[in-house]
Amino acid sequence: MNIRTAATILLLCLLASASAAERHLRNKFLDRLYSIAKDFSRLDTNYIEPQKYNYAVMLQNTNTYEMYRISNGNQQSVDLAPAPSYKVGPYFGWRWIFLGYTLDVTHLGSRNKRTGIDLSLYSNQIGIDLFYRTTGDDYHIRRIELGDDAKIDVSPLRGVDFGGLHANIRGFNLYYITNHKKFSYPAAFSQSTRQIRSTGSPILGVGYTHHRLSMDWKTLRDVVTAHLGHKPEFEDLAMNSFAGTVKYDNYAVMGGYGYNWVFARDWLFGASLSASLAYLHTISEEEKQQGASANIFRINKFTVDGIARLGLVYNNAKWFAGASAVFHTYNYHEKEFSTNSVFGSVNFYVGFNFGKRK
């Protein structure tokens, strides 16, 4: 054997050894990923019963509520809210995913249809809610204040129709369950597992919500004048800053606590409350048109918001039924201008699981 042949054989042996080492490292890495994935869904069966089925079908009634309060530095404010919207629609679930569509049955005969699309993805550790909702133009004046100096009876305005406000909302919430091996958030709000022993957990998360709001102050002034015979002098700053279309971008970091109470066999009451430190950025169409030099009031501030959830569930693994409620609050306060808004929904549902897992 000459030197060239020996060198070639040695090189081939080294390459084969390197390939074996690479395969070992790759397999070790894949095994580690698989272990992480398994740990992602691992749970304590003394507290949580895993889902025994692959699919679920559900019929849900959703009742939505919302309210806007707009006020200024002259102690003038107006509360605007539509009549509650009653929606019905089917949902289909595959393991952690629930996808559905609801139709507003209270406005079937009119152009003012309210619709909502919701997509929820749940695991033991992480959950995400994606939502898009549109509202109509059937707002009513719930409460109005014209200022301390305005000695005027405003009771004739309560319940008066106001078509000058249009709004929609879209966004997501992403949350992490720290005590995920024992506490099942989906058991209370998506029925994909069953909580069999009471426990709680801290909840951490982030969220983004985009609001589009179109407010017609001239129409509001005309409505007040027509019903009271009085032309209100709304503060110019609030008029100029909040006229036309306004877009709210809400970036939030959330923290809270949830508790699941198993008070009887197959029954569960769940509740969670989260507060969020949010960065609220608002920009108006007028500002876009006139440029950065426009003398328009801007909202660009941190604020504290909140999310509350309640759920009552009967779930015997095959059939389930219950009710849940979710309410979001958004706030901004400034000396010259402030807004408060509340969005909420109350759901009633019934469904069953099928396609048993092997």
Short mmCIF file of C-alpha atoms in Angstrom, two decimals:
data_model
loop_
_atom_site.label_atom_id
_atom_site.label_comp_id
_atom_site.label_asym_id
_atom_site.label_seq_id
_atom_site.Cartn_x
_atom_site.Cartn_y
_atom_site.Cartn_z
CA MET A 1 0.00 0.00 0.00
CA ASN A 2 1.48 3.33 -1.05
CA ILE A 3 1.27 6.59 0.85
CA ARG A 4 -1.49 8.05 -1.42
CA THR A 5 -3.74 5.00 -0.90
CA ALA A 6 -3.22 5.10 2.86
CA ALA A 7 -4.07 8.83 2.99
CA THR A 8 -7.24 8.25 0.97
CA ILE A 9 -8.41 5.48 3.31
CA LEU A 10 -7.65 7.64 6.36
CA LEU A 11 -9.65 10.55 4.87
CA LEU A 12 -12.63 8.30 4.16
CA CYS A 13 -12.55 6.99 7.72
CA LEU A 14 -12.46 10.52 9.11
CA LEU A 15 -15.41 11.56 6.89
CA ALA A 16 -17.41 8.52 7.97
CA SER A 17 -16.67 9.25 11.61
CA ALA A 18 -17.68 12.91 11.15
CA SER A 19 -20.93 11.88 9.44
CA ALA A 20 -21.74 9.52 12.30
CA ALA A 21 -21.07 12.30 14.81
CA GLU A 22 -23.30 14.71 12.86
CA ARG A 23 -26.09 12.13 12.73
CA HIS A 24 -25.75 11.59 16.47
CA LEU A 25 -25.95 15.33 17.18
CA ARG A 26 -28.90 15.72 14.81
CA ASN A 27 -30.78 12.84 16.38
CA LYS A 28 -30.02 14.18 19.84
CA PHE A 29 -31.34 17.60 18.81
CA LEU A 30 -34.53 16.07 17.35
CA ASP A 31 -35.04 13.98 20.49
CA ARG A 32 -34.69 17.13 22.57
CA LEU A 33 -37.29 18.93 20.44
CA TYR A 34 -39.65 15.97 20.78
CA SER A 35 -39.16 15.99 24.56
CA ILE A 36 -39.94 19.72 24.69
CA ALA A 37 -43.05 19.18 22.56
CA LYS A 38 -44.22 16.38 24.84
CA ASP A 39 -43.61 18.50 27.92
CA PHE A 40 -45.61 21.27 26.25
CA SER A 41 -48.78 19.18 26.56
CA ARG A 42 -47.93 17.12 29.65
CA LEU A 43 -50.39 17.47 32.55
CA ASP A 44 -51.19 16.11 35.98
CA THR A 45 -54.08 13.69 35.52
CA ASN A 46 -54.98 14.07 39.20
CA TYR A 47 -56.21 17.58 38.29
CA ILE A 48 -56.95 17.48 34.55
CA GLU A 49 -58.59 14.84 32.42
CA PRO A 50 -57.26 14.94 28.84
CA GLN A 51 -59.60 15.29 25.89
CA LYS A 52 -60.72 11.85 24.73
CA TYR A 53 -62.05 12.98 21.34
CA ASN A 54 -60.59 14.62 18.27
CA TYR A 55 -63.58 16.73 17.18
CA ALA A 56 -66.40 18.79 18.63
CA VAL A 57 -69.52 20.51 17.30
CA MET A 58 -71.19 23.32 19.19
CA LEU A 59 -74.11 25.72 18.79
CA GLN A 60 -73.56 29.03 20.52
CA ASN A 61 -75.64 32.10 21.33
CA THR A 62 -73.51 35.23 21.75
CA ASN A 63 -74.84 38.43 23.29
CA THR A 64 -72.54 41.41 22.82
CA TYR A 65 -72.41 44.67 24.73
CA GLU A 66 -70.39 47.82 24.25
CA MET A 67 -70.23 51.36 25.55
CA TYR A 68 -68.22 54.47 24.72
CA ARG A 69 -67.81 57.43 27.04
CA ILE A 70 -66.21 60.55 25.60
CA SER A 71 -65.51 63.55 27.80
CA ASN A 72 -63.51 66.77 27.81
CA GLY A 73 -61.97 69.26 30.21
CA ASN A 74 -65.19 71.24 30.60
CA GLN A 75 -66.87 68.33 32.41
CA GLN A 76 -68.91 67.56 29.32
CA SER A 77 -69.41 63.90 28.46
CA VAL A 78 -71.63 61.55 26.51
CA ASP A 79 -72.19 57.80 26.91
CA LEU A 80 -73.12 56.00 23.69
CA ALA A 81 -74.18 52.36 23.46
CA PRO A 82 -76.19 50.23 21.05
CA ALA A 83 -78.92 47.85 22.07
CA PRO A 84 -77.45 44.43 22.96
CA SER A 85 -76.84 42.25 19.94
CA TYR A 86 -78.03 38.63 19.94
CA LYS A 87 -76.09 36.27 17.69
CA VAL A 88 -76.37 32.57 16.91
CA GLY A 89 -73.93 30.40 15.05
CA PRO A 90 -72.20 27.02 14.77
CA TYR A 91 -68.68 26.22 15.92
CA PHE A 92 -66.41 23.35 14.97
CA GLY A 93 -63.47 22.19 17.06
CA TRP A 94 -60.42 20.09 16.35
CA ARG A 95 -58.45 19.34 19.52
CA TRP A 96 -57.18 22.78 20.60
CA ILE A 97 -58.82 24.79 17.81
CA PHE A 98 -62.35 26.22 17.85
CA LEU A 99 -63.55 28.12 14.78
CA GLY A 100 -67.00 29.60 14.39
CA TYR A 101 -69.21 32.26 12.88
CA THR A 102 -72.13 34.08 14.48
CA LEU A 103 -74.93 35.96 12.73
CA ASP A 104 -76.75 38.88 14.33
CA VAL A 105 -80.37 37.72 14.33
CA THR A 106 -81.65 41.06 15.68
CA HIS A 107 -80.76 42.86 12.44
CA LEU A 108 -81.61 40.30 9.76
CA GLY A 109 -84.13 42.60 8.10
CA SER A 110 -81.92 45.68 8.02
CA ARG A 111 -78.64 46.82 6.53
CA ASN A 112 -77.19 47.26 10.00
CA LYS A 113 -75.88 43.73 10.47
CA ARG A 114 -73.43 42.95 13.24
CA THR A 115 -71.10 40.04 12.68
CA GLY A 116 -68.25 38.45 14.57
CA ILE A 117 -65.51 35.97 13.72
CA ASP A 118 -63.46 34.34 16.49
CA LEU A 119 -60.58 31.87 16.30
CA SER A 120 -59.18 30.33 19.49
CA LEU A 121 -56.10 28.12 19.80
CA TYR A 122 -55.49 26.45 23.15
CA SER A 123 -52.82 24.24 24.66
CA ASN A 124 -52.05 23.51 28.29
CA GLN A 125 -49.41 26.23 28.44
CA ILE A 126 -50.32 28.80 25.81
CA GLY A 127 -53.55 30.16 24.36
CA ILE A 128 -54.31 32.70 21.66
CA ASP A 129 -57.54 34.48 20.80
CA LEU A 130 -57.98 36.10 17.40
CA PHE A 131 -61.08 38.23 16.86
CA TYR A 132 -62.75 40.57 14.42
CA ARG A 133 -66.04 42.30 15.15
CA THR A 134 -68.02 44.95 13.32
CA THR A 135 -70.66 47.14 14.91
CA GLY A 136 -73.53 49.01 13.34
CA ASP A 137 -74.84 52.56 13.54
CA ASP A 138 -77.74 52.05 15.94
CA TYR A 139 -76.24 53.75 19.00
CA HIS A 140 -78.33 55.43 21.68
CA ILE A 141 -77.52 58.14 24.16
CA ARG A 142 -77.39 56.52 27.58
CA ARG A 143 -76.14 59.50 29.51
CA ILE A 144 -74.99 63.03 28.72
CA GLU A 145 -73.56 65.89 30.75
CA LEU A 146 -73.24 69.42 29.36
CA GLY A 147 -71.16 70.82 32.23
CA ASP A 148 -71.76 72.24 35.68
CA ASP A 149 -72.82 75.61 34.30
CA ALA A 150 -75.48 74.11 32.03
CA LYS A 151 -78.64 74.09 34.20
CA ILE A 152 -80.59 72.05 31.68
CA ASP A 153 -82.69 68.93 32.11
CA VAL A 154 -81.04 66.36 29.82
CA SER A 155 -83.44 63.50 30.62
CA PRO A 156 -85.26 63.89 27.23
CA LEU A 157 -82.02 62.72 25.55
CA ARG A 158 -81.83 59.35 27.32
CA GLY A 159 -82.43 56.55 24.84
CA VAL A 160 -82.45 58.89 21.82
CA ASP A 161 -81.09 57.31 18.64
CA PHE A 162 -77.72 58.50 17.47
CA GLY A 163 -76.33 57.33 14.12
CA GLY A 164 -73.12 59.33 14.19
CA LEU A 165 -70.87 56.68 15.75
CA HIS A 166 -69.39 53.73 13.81
CA ALA A 167 -66.85 51.30 15.23
CA ASN A 168 -65.13 47.97 14.72
CA ILE A 169 -62.46 46.04 16.58
CA ARG A 170 -59.85 43.41 15.71
CA GLY A 171 -56.88 42.00 17.51
CA PHE A 172 -55.41 39.13 19.51
CA ASN A 173 -54.51 38.05 23.03
CA LEU A 174 -51.62 35.67 23.70
CA TYR A 175 -51.34 34.27 27.21
CA TYR A 176 -49.19 31.83 29.17
CA ILE A 177 -50.49 29.60 31.99
CA THR A 178 -47.74 29.10 34.58
CA ASN A 179 -49.44 26.25 36.51
CA HIS A 180 -50.38 24.52 33.27
CA LYS A 181 -49.92 20.96 34.49
CA LYS A 182 -52.73 21.34 37.06
CA PHE A 183 -54.82 24.30 35.92
CA SER A 184 -56.80 24.01 32.69
CA TYR A 185 -57.85 27.32 31.21
CA PRO A 186 -59.47 25.55 28.22
CA ALA A 187 -61.65 23.50 30.59
CA ALA A 188 -63.57 26.65 31.49
CA PHE A 189 -63.62 28.40 28.12
CA SER A 190 -63.15 25.88 25.30
CA GLN A 191 -64.18 22.50 26.79
CA SER A 192 -61.16 20.75 25.26
CA THR A 193 -60.19 19.23 28.64
CA ARG A 194 -61.92 18.60 31.97
CA GLN A 195 -60.84 20.03 35.32
CA ILE A 196 -61.46 17.35 37.94
CA ARG A 197 -59.89 19.05 40.98
CA SER A 198 -59.98 22.73 41.97
CA THR A 199 -56.86 24.82 41.52
CA GLY A 200 -55.63 28.15 40.20
CA SER A 201 -52.77 29.70 38.27
CA PRO A 202 -51.09 33.03 37.52
CA ILE A 203 -51.62 34.13 33.92
CA LEU A 204 -49.19 36.21 31.86
CA GLY A 205 -49.74 37.56 28.39
CA VAL A 206 -49.50 40.16 25.68
CA GLY A 207 -52.17 41.60 23.44
CA TYR A 208 -52.87 43.91 20.55
CA THR A 209 -56.21 45.50 19.72
CA HIS A 210 -57.06 47.85 16.88
CA HIS A 211 -60.14 50.04 17.14
CA ARG A 212 -61.58 52.10 14.33
CA LEU A 213 -64.00 54.78 15.52
CA SER A 214 -65.87 57.34 13.48
CA MET A 215 -67.59 60.06 15.51
CA ASP A 216 -69.78 62.84 14.06
CA TRP A 217 -69.85 65.65 16.62
CA LYS A 218 -71.99 67.90 14.44
CA THR A 219 -74.74 65.27 14.39
CA LEU A 220 -74.55 65.00 18.18
CA ARG A 221 -74.86 68.76 18.52
CA ASP A 222 -77.88 68.77 16.19
CA VAL A 223 -79.55 65.96 18.18
CA VAL A 224 -79.06 67.84 21.46
CA THR A 225 -80.39 71.06 19.94
CA ALA A 226 -83.46 69.33 18.47
CA HIS A 227 -84.48 67.69 21.77
CA LEU A 228 -83.49 70.39 24.25
CA GLY A 229 -83.70 73.59 22.25
CA HIS A 230 -80.17 74.31 23.43
CA LYS A 231 -77.02 74.44 21.29
CA PRO A 232 -74.19 72.95 23.35
CA GLU A 233 -70.76 74.57 23.30
CA PHE A 234 -68.50 71.55 23.17
CA GLU A 235 -64.86 72.23 23.90
CA ASP A 236 -62.99 73.08 20.69
CA LEU A 237 -59.98 70.93 21.59
CA ALA A 238 -62.06 67.79 21.94
CA MET A 239 -64.05 68.70 18.81
CA ASN A 240 -60.94 69.14 16.69
CA SER A 241 -59.04 66.16 18.04
CA PHE A 242 -61.82 63.62 17.92
CA ALA A 243 -63.74 64.66 14.82
CA GLY A 244 -63.88 62.26 11.89
CA THR A 245 -62.24 58.85 12.02
CA VAL A 246 -59.91 57.82 14.83
CA LYS A 247 -57.87 54.61 15.02
CA TYR A 248 -56.80 53.16 18.36
CA ASP A 249 -53.80 50.80 18.54
CA ASN A 250 -53.51 49.15 21.94
CA TYR A 251 -50.30 47.23 22.80
CA ALA A 252 -50.59 45.50 26.16
CA VAL A 253 -48.61 43.41 28.63
CA MET A 254 -50.96 41.47 30.91
CA GLY A 255 -50.80 39.78 34.28
CA GLY A 256 -53.54 38.16 36.33
CA TYR A 257 -54.87 35.09 38.08
CA GLY A 258 -57.39 32.40 37.21
CA TYR A 259 -59.14 29.83 39.38
CA ASN A 260 -61.18 26.74 38.45
CA TRP A 261 -63.61 25.55 41.11
CA VAL A 262 -64.93 22.00 40.67
CA PHE A 263 -67.97 22.24 42.93
CA ALA A 264 -69.73 19.03 41.82
CA ARG A 265 -69.14 16.04 39.56
CA ASP A 266 -68.79 17.19 35.91
CA TRP A 267 -69.38 20.83 36.95
CA LEU A 268 -66.89 23.69 36.86
CA PHE A 269 -66.93 27.40 37.66
CA GLY A 270 -63.93 29.29 36.31
CA ALA A 271 -62.94 32.92 36.76
CA SER A 272 -59.95 35.01 35.83
CA LEU A 273 -59.04 38.67 36.11
CA SER A 274 -56.13 40.30 34.31
CA ALA A 275 -54.84 43.85 34.35
CA SER A 276 -52.76 45.15 31.49
CA LEU A 277 -50.26 47.94 31.12
CA ALA A 278 -51.05 49.17 27.64
CA TYR A 279 -49.47 51.57 25.23
CA LEU A 280 -52.32 53.37 23.49
CA HIS A 281 -51.55 55.09 20.21
CA THR A 282 -54.26 57.02 18.40
CA ILE A 283 -54.00 58.84 15.08
CA SER A 284 -56.78 60.65 13.22
CA GLU A 285 -57.41 60.93 9.50
CA GLU A 286 -57.11 64.71 9.82
CA GLU A 287 -53.56 64.33 11.11
CA LYS A 288 -52.62 62.12 8.17
CA GLN A 289 -54.00 64.63 5.71
CA GLN A 290 -52.47 67.73 7.28
CA GLY A 291 -49.12 66.23 8.25
CA ALA A 292 -47.10 66.17 11.45
CA SER A 293 -47.29 69.96 11.80
CA ALA A 294 -51.08 69.87 12.16
CA ASN A 295 -52.30 71.35 15.44
CA ILE A 296 -54.34 68.29 16.39
CA PHE A 297 -54.52 66.67 19.81
CA ARG A 298 -52.72 63.31 19.90
CA ILE A 299 -53.17 60.37 22.24
CA ASN A 300 -49.87 58.59 22.73
CA LYS A 301 -49.74 57.29 26.25
CA PHE A 302 -49.55 54.35 28.64
CA THR A 303 -52.74 53.31 30.36
CA VAL A 304 -54.15 50.50 32.53
CA ASP A 305 -56.87 48.26 31.08
CA GLY A 306 -58.52 45.05 32.23
CA ILE A 307 -59.97 41.73 31.11
CA ALA A 308 -62.47 39.70 33.16
CA ARG A 309 -63.65 36.17 32.29
CA LEU A 310 -66.27 33.96 33.91
CA GLY A 311 -67.33 30.46 32.91
CA LEU A 312 -69.85 27.88 34.14
CA VAL A 313 -69.55 24.47 32.48
CA TYR A 314 -71.16 21.05 32.62
CA ASN A 315 -68.95 18.52 30.84
CA ASN A 316 -69.26 14.74 31.12
CA ALA A 317 -66.55 14.21 28.46
CA LYS A 318 -69.08 13.39 25.72
CA TRP A 319 -71.61 16.22 26.07
CA PHE A 320 -71.02 19.72 27.34
CA ALA A 321 -73.05 22.86 27.95
CA GLY A 322 -72.55 26.11 29.77
CA ALA A 323 -72.17 29.86 29.76
CA SER A 324 -69.22 32.23 29.67
CA ALA A 325 -68.65 35.96 29.81
CA VAL A 326 -65.71 38.09 28.73
CA PHE A 327 -65.39 41.84 29.27
CA HIS A 328 -62.59 44.17 28.15
CA THR A 329 -62.09 47.73 29.35
CA TYR A 330 -59.97 50.38 27.62
CA ASN A 331 -59.17 53.74 29.20
CA TYR A 332 -57.42 56.99 28.48
CA HIS A 333 -57.42 60.04 30.74
CA GLU A 334 -56.05 63.48 30.08
CA LYS A 335 -56.94 66.93 31.41
CA GLU A 336 -58.42 68.09 28.10
CA PHE A 337 -59.79 64.81 26.78
CA SER A 338 -60.59 61.29 27.94
CA THR A 339 -62.24 58.17 26.62
CA ASN A 340 -63.51 54.99 28.26
CA SER A 341 -64.82 51.99 26.38
CA VAL A 342 -66.16 48.60 27.42
CA PHE A 343 -66.61 45.59 25.15
CA GLY A 344 -68.16 42.39 26.37
CA SER A 345 -69.96 39.23 25.40
CA VAL A 346 -72.02 36.60 27.20
CA ASN A 347 -72.18 33.17 25.55
CA PHE A 348 -74.53 30.23 26.00
CA TYR A 349 -73.59 27.00 24.27
CA VAL A 350 -74.28 23.30 23.94
CA GLY A 351 -72.29 20.68 22.05
CA PHE A 352 -70.80 17.23 21.90
CA ASN A 353 -67.47 15.55 21.17
CA PHE A 354 -66.91 12.75 18.66
CA GLY A 355 -64.12 10.85 16.93
CA LYS A 356 -62.59 9.13 19.92
CA ARG A 357 -58.81 9.18 20.08
CA LYS A 358 -57.01 5.88 19.78
#
